[in-house]
Amino acid sequence: MTPSPITSTGPSTGTTTPSIHSDKGGNEKQIEAVTERAVLPEQLGSELSRQVRHKYASSYRKIFAAIFTVNCAVFVALMVKSNGNPNSRDVGSAASANLMGSILFRQEEFVNLWYEIFTCVPHSWPLYIRKRLAKVFHYGGCHSGAGTAAVVWYLLYTVLATKEWIEEPLTDVLVNMITSWVLVSMFLIILTSAHPNLRRRFHDYFEAFHRFAGWTALSTFWVHNIFSARVTARQLDMSLGAVLVSSPNFWFICVSTSCTIASWSRLRHRTVYPEKLSNHATRLHFKYRGMAPFYGLKISDKPLTEWHAFATIPDTDPESGKIVGFSVVVSNAGDWTKEQIAKSHERKLWVRGAPLHGLLYTSKLFRRIVVVATGSGIGPCLSLLFAGITPRRVFWSTREPLGTYGPQVVAEVKRADPNAVIWNTHERGYPDIVREVYQLVHESNAEAVFIISNPKVTEKVVYGMTTRGVPAYGAIFDS
């Protein structure tokens, strides 16, 4: 079958073809690409070792386990220190510290800071260090690990608070116990709804539970903290203010509350200018601010019930070339996206929080990469392609790329990689994607692979590359 005019396939002649890419300063670099067909190597290790190392022992789970191990060590230390009868204030402080840590890893500026720290190393550092630093996007393990630990600590605190009320049934102690049980109930609702299986199956309900139970817990936390301080003030014969300012709980909850306020205080109703690409996709343009590459934003038309995260693409002025706005590509993947595609008129949508770095920002750590996208996954990749920082090859598999996403999107891909492989699945069927991606790695001598796709294809490519010794990174769906 003759390939379409926009489809590029790797030649098998054994010759070399120079590929031109621009660096961050706009200077062109020529990279000699080896073009003979590569033989896909055998996977490393046994089936069991591959499953354990590359599937079950993910960085996300390692981080989760590390946080839980630290908390277990602290629990043992408290038990030893108190001869098996831990102080409720110490337990409460441990719970509050974990809760603060969990919320911090959902605060945009804090997360961006971690990205900046992990990606600031030079390319002269060994690859085995850089490929591990690139896994900073697994920070969700910190959020869930600290959150789960907070629930366990608070359950223990509530048991101790109930014991104190039984021993001393005063009003302040009673309120302290009741608010503790309310907090534990809210935390258990959040924890249960966040289980990956339930989250995927009932995502809209998960968002509602997570948000409203979280707000209820935060409000109750303040009431609980004040009454708990009153109990302590009476026991130690101190003023309420002195107890509060000397309590770690008070400062932990101040930080947690500030993080929540910081995000929601930036809730804005912004005008959006749609550019309908096809019946399957649309591009939403925002003009209220410029947006540098490698950022994402949350968008909604129902801010209290659901939010949708999209990677932003800088929009430039055709004459000056300056960034004057940004856009997001939306494809048909559910009721909300279908509704946005159907609306072709100018309107307003809600945006919240600060722009957030994502997976593709870590591509800066590598000298050369291969970018893989399927379908609308090309949307987030356009920001990376626009940045032009890292030399890259592109593999994009989709149905009717020109008809679905329009000539401008295709042109942006070809501009970033003149030899991009744009695989039209309508003409050629589905590719052997692991083999095709490895071919591009072989041609360009890339150090890493980045993929934006659905969970099934992402896992297939990441597993197929990492088990052959090629660092590969794809979005995780349980963070």
XYZ file of C-alpha atoms in Angstrom:
479
model
C 0.000 0.000 0.000
C 1.302 3.444 -0.873
C 1.762 5.627 2.204
C -0.177 8.881 2.418
C 1.729 12.103 1.654
C 2.039 12.937 5.350
C 3.238 9.537 6.402
C 6.952 8.951 6.870
C 8.344 5.478 7.371
C 11.832 4.424 8.326
C 13.867 3.351 5.291
C 15.714 0.078 5.269
C 18.548 0.946 2.913
C 21.331 1.067 5.473
C 22.159 4.662 4.525
C 22.076 7.705 6.783
C 19.824 10.737 6.622
C 20.646 13.982 8.456
C 17.851 15.297 10.651
C 17.715 18.991 11.543
C 16.423 20.216 14.913
C 16.567 23.577 16.635
C 17.933 23.970 20.135
C 16.583 26.314 22.819
C 18.448 29.291 21.400
C 17.076 28.728 17.909
C 20.332 27.333 16.530
C 19.996 24.422 14.179
C 21.684 21.146 15.022
C 22.308 18.353 12.548
C 21.968 14.856 13.954
C 22.962 11.961 11.779
C 20.214 9.349 11.943
C 20.912 5.694 11.274
C 18.188 4.404 8.986
C 18.629 0.661 8.700
C 15.782 -1.378 10.128
C 16.522 -2.322 13.712
C 16.038 -5.790 15.126
C 13.829 -5.598 18.192
C 15.970 -7.133 20.979
C 14.761 -9.721 23.433
C 13.388 -8.502 26.734
C 15.799 -8.517 29.661
C 15.404 -10.863 32.612
C 12.771 -13.488 33.321
C 9.024 -12.995 33.006
C 8.673 -12.843 36.798
C 11.498 -10.322 37.275
C 10.095 -8.116 34.504
C 6.622 -8.144 36.021
C 7.913 -7.297 39.497
C 10.393 -4.633 38.436
C 8.526 -2.854 35.670
C 4.856 -3.279 36.624
C 4.310 -3.908 40.317
C 7.332 -2.079 41.776
C 6.571 1.249 40.104
C 8.119 4.470 41.390
C 4.662 5.553 42.541
C 4.339 2.476 44.753
C 7.924 2.753 45.976
C 7.292 6.322 47.138
C 4.047 5.246 48.796
C 5.838 2.390 50.579
C 8.726 4.642 51.675
C 6.357 7.158 53.264
C 4.453 4.417 55.038
C 7.706 2.867 56.286
C 8.814 6.204 57.765
C 5.460 6.569 59.496
C 5.726 3.050 60.906
C 9.167 3.909 62.293
C 7.752 7.038 63.942
C 4.917 4.971 65.447
C 7.377 2.461 66.891
C 9.461 5.308 68.331
C 6.373 6.840 69.987
C 5.362 3.476 71.441
C 8.851 2.919 72.871
C 9.024 6.466 74.228
C 5.618 6.214 75.929
C 5.923 2.587 77.099
C 3.009 1.540 74.892
C 0.729 4.459 75.796
C 1.332 7.218 73.194
C 0.328 10.805 73.932
C -2.699 11.928 71.924
C -1.011 15.267 71.117
C 1.969 13.496 69.508
C -0.362 11.254 67.507
C -2.400 14.271 66.395
C 0.764 16.080 65.286
C 1.817 13.069 63.185
C -1.627 12.971 61.564
C -1.585 16.715 60.833
C 1.933 16.574 59.387
C 0.933 13.819 56.968
C -2.230 15.652 55.984
C -0.214 18.790 55.247
C 2.245 16.778 53.162
C -0.598 15.216 51.200
C -2.159 18.611 50.420
C 1.191 20.196 49.534
C 1.661 17.639 46.771
C -1.531 18.923 45.165
C -0.498 22.592 45.377
C 0.628 23.864 41.988
C 3.608 26.035 42.957
C 4.950 23.379 45.317
C 4.746 20.690 42.622
C 6.340 23.013 40.046
C 9.203 23.638 42.467
C 9.904 19.903 42.666
C 9.903 19.678 38.868
C 12.386 22.549 38.661
C 14.695 20.954 41.228
C 14.649 17.521 39.599
C 15.174 18.792 36.043
C 17.960 21.326 36.690
C 20.810 18.837 36.316
C 23.051 19.048 33.203
C 23.229 16.419 30.459
C 26.773 15.630 31.584
C 25.354 13.721 34.545
C 25.181 9.937 34.028
C 22.051 8.655 32.316
C 21.256 6.287 35.195
C 20.812 9.346 37.452
C 18.894 11.459 34.948
C 16.461 8.665 34.069
C 15.554 8.327 37.753
C 15.151 12.074 38.252
C 12.713 12.038 35.321
C 10.304 10.008 37.455
C 9.430 13.081 39.508
C 5.977 12.948 37.882
C 5.234 10.028 40.222
C 4.828 12.605 43.007
C 1.250 11.348 43.368
C 2.762 8.587 45.510
C 3.653 11.283 48.076
C 0.078 12.578 48.014
C -1.581 9.196 48.453
C 1.076 7.796 50.811
C 0.906 10.758 53.192
C -2.882 10.899 52.909
C -3.287 7.228 53.785
C -0.860 7.570 56.694
C -2.837 10.584 57.944
C -6.013 8.491 58.035
C -4.315 5.752 60.067
C -2.841 8.282 62.519
C -6.182 10.026 62.914
C -7.941 6.745 63.541
C -5.486 6.112 66.366
C -5.952 9.680 67.653
C -9.743 9.244 67.665
C -9.443 6.065 69.722
C -7.281 7.959 72.233
C -9.722 10.920 72.255
C -12.617 8.536 72.931
C -10.652 6.972 75.772
C -10.003 10.439 77.253
C -13.708 11.285 77.134
C -14.619 8.036 78.884
C -12.114 8.867 81.615
C -13.091 12.566 81.810
C -16.565 13.248 80.287
C -16.278 17.052 79.950
C -17.874 19.172 77.192
C -14.592 20.169 75.518
C -13.404 16.554 75.539
C -16.759 15.434 74.096
C -16.573 17.977 71.232
C -12.975 16.929 70.588
C -14.059 13.286 70.336
C -17.066 14.017 68.088
C -15.052 16.155 65.655
C -12.397 13.441 65.590
C -14.963 10.852 64.489
C -16.338 13.258 61.855
C -12.801 13.747 60.513
C -12.153 10.008 60.414
C -15.449 9.462 58.549
C -14.552 12.100 55.946
C -11.059 10.674 55.542
C -12.388 7.147 55.068
C -14.824 8.380 52.398
C -11.959 10.118 50.569
C -9.659 7.115 50.915
C -12.258 4.599 49.747
C -13.390 6.632 46.743
C -9.750 7.150 45.698
C -9.110 3.427 45.233
C -7.969 3.066 41.591
C -10.746 0.632 40.617
C -13.521 2.753 42.125
C -11.938 5.940 40.839
C -11.884 4.704 37.245
C -15.406 3.279 37.414
C -17.095 6.191 39.205
C -14.820 9.121 38.389
C -17.458 11.865 38.705
C -18.523 10.568 42.128
C -14.874 10.309 43.146
C -14.330 13.984 42.339
C -17.414 15.002 44.331
C -16.484 12.866 47.355
C -12.870 14.028 47.265
C -13.753 17.714 47.043
C -16.720 18.058 49.424
C -15.454 15.532 51.969
C -12.111 17.345 51.888
C -13.724 20.725 52.531
C -15.838 19.255 55.330
C -12.760 17.677 56.873
C -10.790 20.937 56.682
C -13.584 22.917 58.364
C -14.024 20.255 61.033
C -10.262 20.190 61.495
C -10.299 23.822 62.617
C -13.105 23.189 65.125
C -11.352 20.074 66.343
C -8.019 21.871 66.680
C -9.492 24.671 68.797
C -11.363 22.364 71.186
C -8.357 20.063 71.431
C -6.249 23.106 72.351
C -8.801 24.061 75.020
C -8.470 20.630 76.571
C -4.669 20.938 76.548
C -4.845 24.501 77.935
C -6.883 23.317 80.895
C -4.552 20.385 81.544
C -1.378 22.526 81.386
C -2.930 25.696 82.898
C -2.047 27.799 79.826
C -3.967 30.281 77.697
C -5.687 29.043 74.530
C -3.566 31.318 72.327
C -0.329 30.105 73.872
C -1.317 26.487 73.299
C -2.273 27.140 69.668
C 0.902 28.961 68.646
C 3.057 26.341 70.391
C 1.197 23.457 68.747
C 2.548 21.960 65.495
C -1.067 21.066 64.608
C -2.007 24.739 64.378
C 0.777 25.564 61.910
C 0.190 22.377 59.895
C -3.479 23.260 59.435
C -2.559 26.861 58.540
C -0.359 25.584 55.708
C -3.024 23.078 54.563
C -5.738 25.749 54.532
C -3.493 28.235 52.703
C -2.836 25.678 49.945
C -6.560 25.140 49.417
C -7.330 28.867 49.422
C -4.438 29.585 47.033
C -5.889 27.240 44.419
C -9.549 28.270 44.666
C -8.822 31.992 45.004
C -7.614 31.827 41.403
C -10.939 30.588 40.081
C -11.748 32.701 37.014
C -14.383 32.746 34.251
C -12.425 33.106 31.010
C -13.528 33.646 27.423
C -12.699 30.775 25.089
C -12.516 30.925 21.299
C -13.178 27.490 19.733
C -11.557 26.303 16.523
C -13.456 23.239 15.382
C -11.036 20.773 13.819
C -13.582 18.057 12.981
C -16.563 16.253 14.476
C -14.054 14.413 16.659
C -11.853 17.256 17.898
C -11.758 20.952 18.662
C -9.073 23.401 19.735
C -9.998 25.873 22.458
C -8.058 29.149 22.386
C -7.617 31.425 25.420
C -6.267 34.963 25.012
C -6.224 36.345 28.555
C -2.524 35.506 29.061
C 0.458 33.973 27.345
C 1.522 30.503 28.387
C 5.037 29.136 28.161
C 5.525 25.522 27.007
C 5.232 22.554 29.360
C 2.237 23.683 31.402
C -1.220 22.283 32.003
C -4.441 23.847 33.257
C -7.746 22.690 34.764
C -10.905 23.659 32.863
C -14.586 23.270 33.721
C -18.081 24.579 33.045
C -19.284 23.201 36.423
C -16.562 24.232 38.881
C -18.063 22.565 41.949
C -18.546 19.126 40.434
C -15.987 18.323 37.744
C -12.638 19.477 36.352
C -10.682 18.408 33.284
C -6.907 18.809 32.998
C -5.353 19.689 29.636
C -1.826 20.412 28.487
C -1.578 23.919 27.051
C -0.071 24.864 23.692
C 1.401 28.377 23.296
C -0.360 30.521 20.673
C 1.850 33.027 18.862
C 1.246 36.203 16.920
C 1.822 35.432 13.193
C 3.745 38.673 12.622
C 5.879 39.089 15.753
C 6.122 35.441 16.767
C 5.472 36.415 20.401
C 3.321 34.234 22.642
C -0.074 35.944 22.933
C -2.251 33.191 24.403
C -2.611 29.450 24.570
C -4.869 26.643 23.426
C -5.845 23.091 24.310
C -6.852 20.247 22.004
C -10.048 18.447 23.040
C -11.081 15.177 21.415
C -14.228 13.133 21.882
C -13.623 10.997 24.972
C -16.865 11.378 26.927
C -19.949 13.515 27.492
C -18.083 16.659 28.520
C -15.621 16.610 25.616
C -18.400 15.792 23.144
C -20.325 18.804 24.393
C -17.309 21.093 23.954
C -16.764 19.883 20.390
C -20.412 20.525 19.537
C -20.223 24.134 20.776
C -18.512 26.189 18.077
C -19.433 29.629 19.443
C -17.402 31.944 21.655
C -18.207 31.333 25.330
C -16.719 31.236 28.819
C -15.200 28.395 30.811
C -13.823 28.276 34.334
C -10.100 27.885 34.997
C -8.602 27.266 38.433
C -5.220 27.343 40.120
C -1.808 28.069 38.682
C -0.471 26.388 35.510
C 1.129 23.068 36.426
C 4.134 21.236 34.994
C 3.560 17.718 33.732
C 5.289 14.587 32.514
C 6.776 16.092 29.336
C 8.669 18.764 31.279
C 11.136 16.070 32.348
C 12.171 15.571 28.695
C 14.678 18.386 29.345
C 16.811 15.858 31.202
C 17.760 14.007 28.015
C 19.957 14.791 25.010
C 17.594 13.191 22.490
C 14.138 11.657 22.836
C 11.389 9.932 20.902
C 7.907 11.408 21.369
C 5.009 8.981 20.895
C 1.334 9.939 20.697
C -1.872 8.230 19.693
C -4.982 10.151 18.683
C -5.500 13.360 20.649
C -2.405 12.571 22.711
C -0.658 14.782 20.179
C -2.235 17.780 21.952
C 0.023 17.694 25.042
C 2.994 16.865 22.809
C 2.520 20.056 20.779
C 3.747 22.078 23.746
C 6.982 20.059 23.836
C 7.349 20.350 20.075
C 6.793 24.102 20.265
C 9.514 24.490 22.924
C 12.129 22.961 20.620
C 14.517 22.364 23.526
C 15.347 18.691 23.083
C 16.146 17.064 19.691
C 13.415 14.500 19.063
C 11.765 12.107 16.673
C 7.977 11.889 16.580
C 5.678 8.904 16.133
C 1.976 9.773 15.913
C -0.612 7.083 15.285
C -4.142 8.285 14.624
C -7.106 7.905 12.310
C -7.135 10.397 9.433
C -4.778 12.995 10.972
C -5.573 15.694 8.411
C -9.321 15.155 8.509
C -9.522 14.866 12.283
C -7.013 17.445 13.528
C -6.548 19.707 10.524
C -3.520 20.827 8.509
C -2.219 23.218 11.199
C -1.685 20.475 13.777
C -0.052 18.220 11.185
C 2.164 21.105 10.071
C 3.264 21.753 13.659
C 4.279 18.108 14.013
C 6.201 18.150 10.717
C 7.877 21.422 11.617
C 9.152 19.901 14.866
C 10.332 16.721 13.108
C 10.449 16.843 9.294
C 10.820 13.043 9.281
C 7.969 12.446 11.729
C 6.175 9.127 11.368
C 2.476 10.016 11.130
C 0.712 6.668 10.985
C -2.765 6.848 9.485
C -4.575 3.897 11.063
C -7.453 4.205 8.584
C -5.082 3.391 5.711
C -2.528 1.153 7.415
C -4.263 -0.414 10.398
C -2.805 -0.355 13.879
C 1.002 -0.405 14.034
C 3.270 -2.758 15.913
C 3.921 0.260 18.078
C 6.738 -1.151 20.225
C 8.711 -2.178 17.136
C 8.104 1.150 15.371
C 9.095 3.193 18.402
C 12.241 1.133 18.902
C 13.126 1.808 15.272
C 13.062 5.555 15.946
C 15.143 5.076 19.089
C 17.656 3.154 16.994
C 17.697 5.750 14.199
C 18.182 8.784 16.433
C 20.189 7.192 19.260
C 17.590 8.612 21.665
C 18.113 8.373 25.401
C 14.423 8.109 26.334
C 10.878 7.654 25.061
C 7.870 9.750 26.113
C 4.345 8.607 25.299
C 0.937 10.260 25.635
C -1.832 7.765 24.955
C -4.561 5.741 26.645
C -3.623 3.543 29.638
C -3.404 0.303 27.625
C -1.078 1.616 24.911
C 0.956 3.642 27.405
C 1.626 0.570 29.519
C 2.471 -1.495 26.422
C 5.049 0.991 25.124
C 6.599 1.813 28.496
C 6.887 -1.886 29.374
C 8.151 -2.782 25.905
C 10.898 -0.150 26.080
C 12.004 -0.455 29.713
C 12.290 -4.242 29.507
C 14.725 -3.680 26.648
C 16.833 -1.178 28.538
C 15.339 2.008 27.047
C 14.021 4.546 29.608
C 10.366 5.242 28.820
C 7.803 7.471 30.495
C 4.049 7.723 30.194
C 1.308 9.348 32.212
C 0.194 7.384 35.261
C -3.512 7.033 35.905
C -3.682 6.279 39.643
C -2.206 9.501 41.038
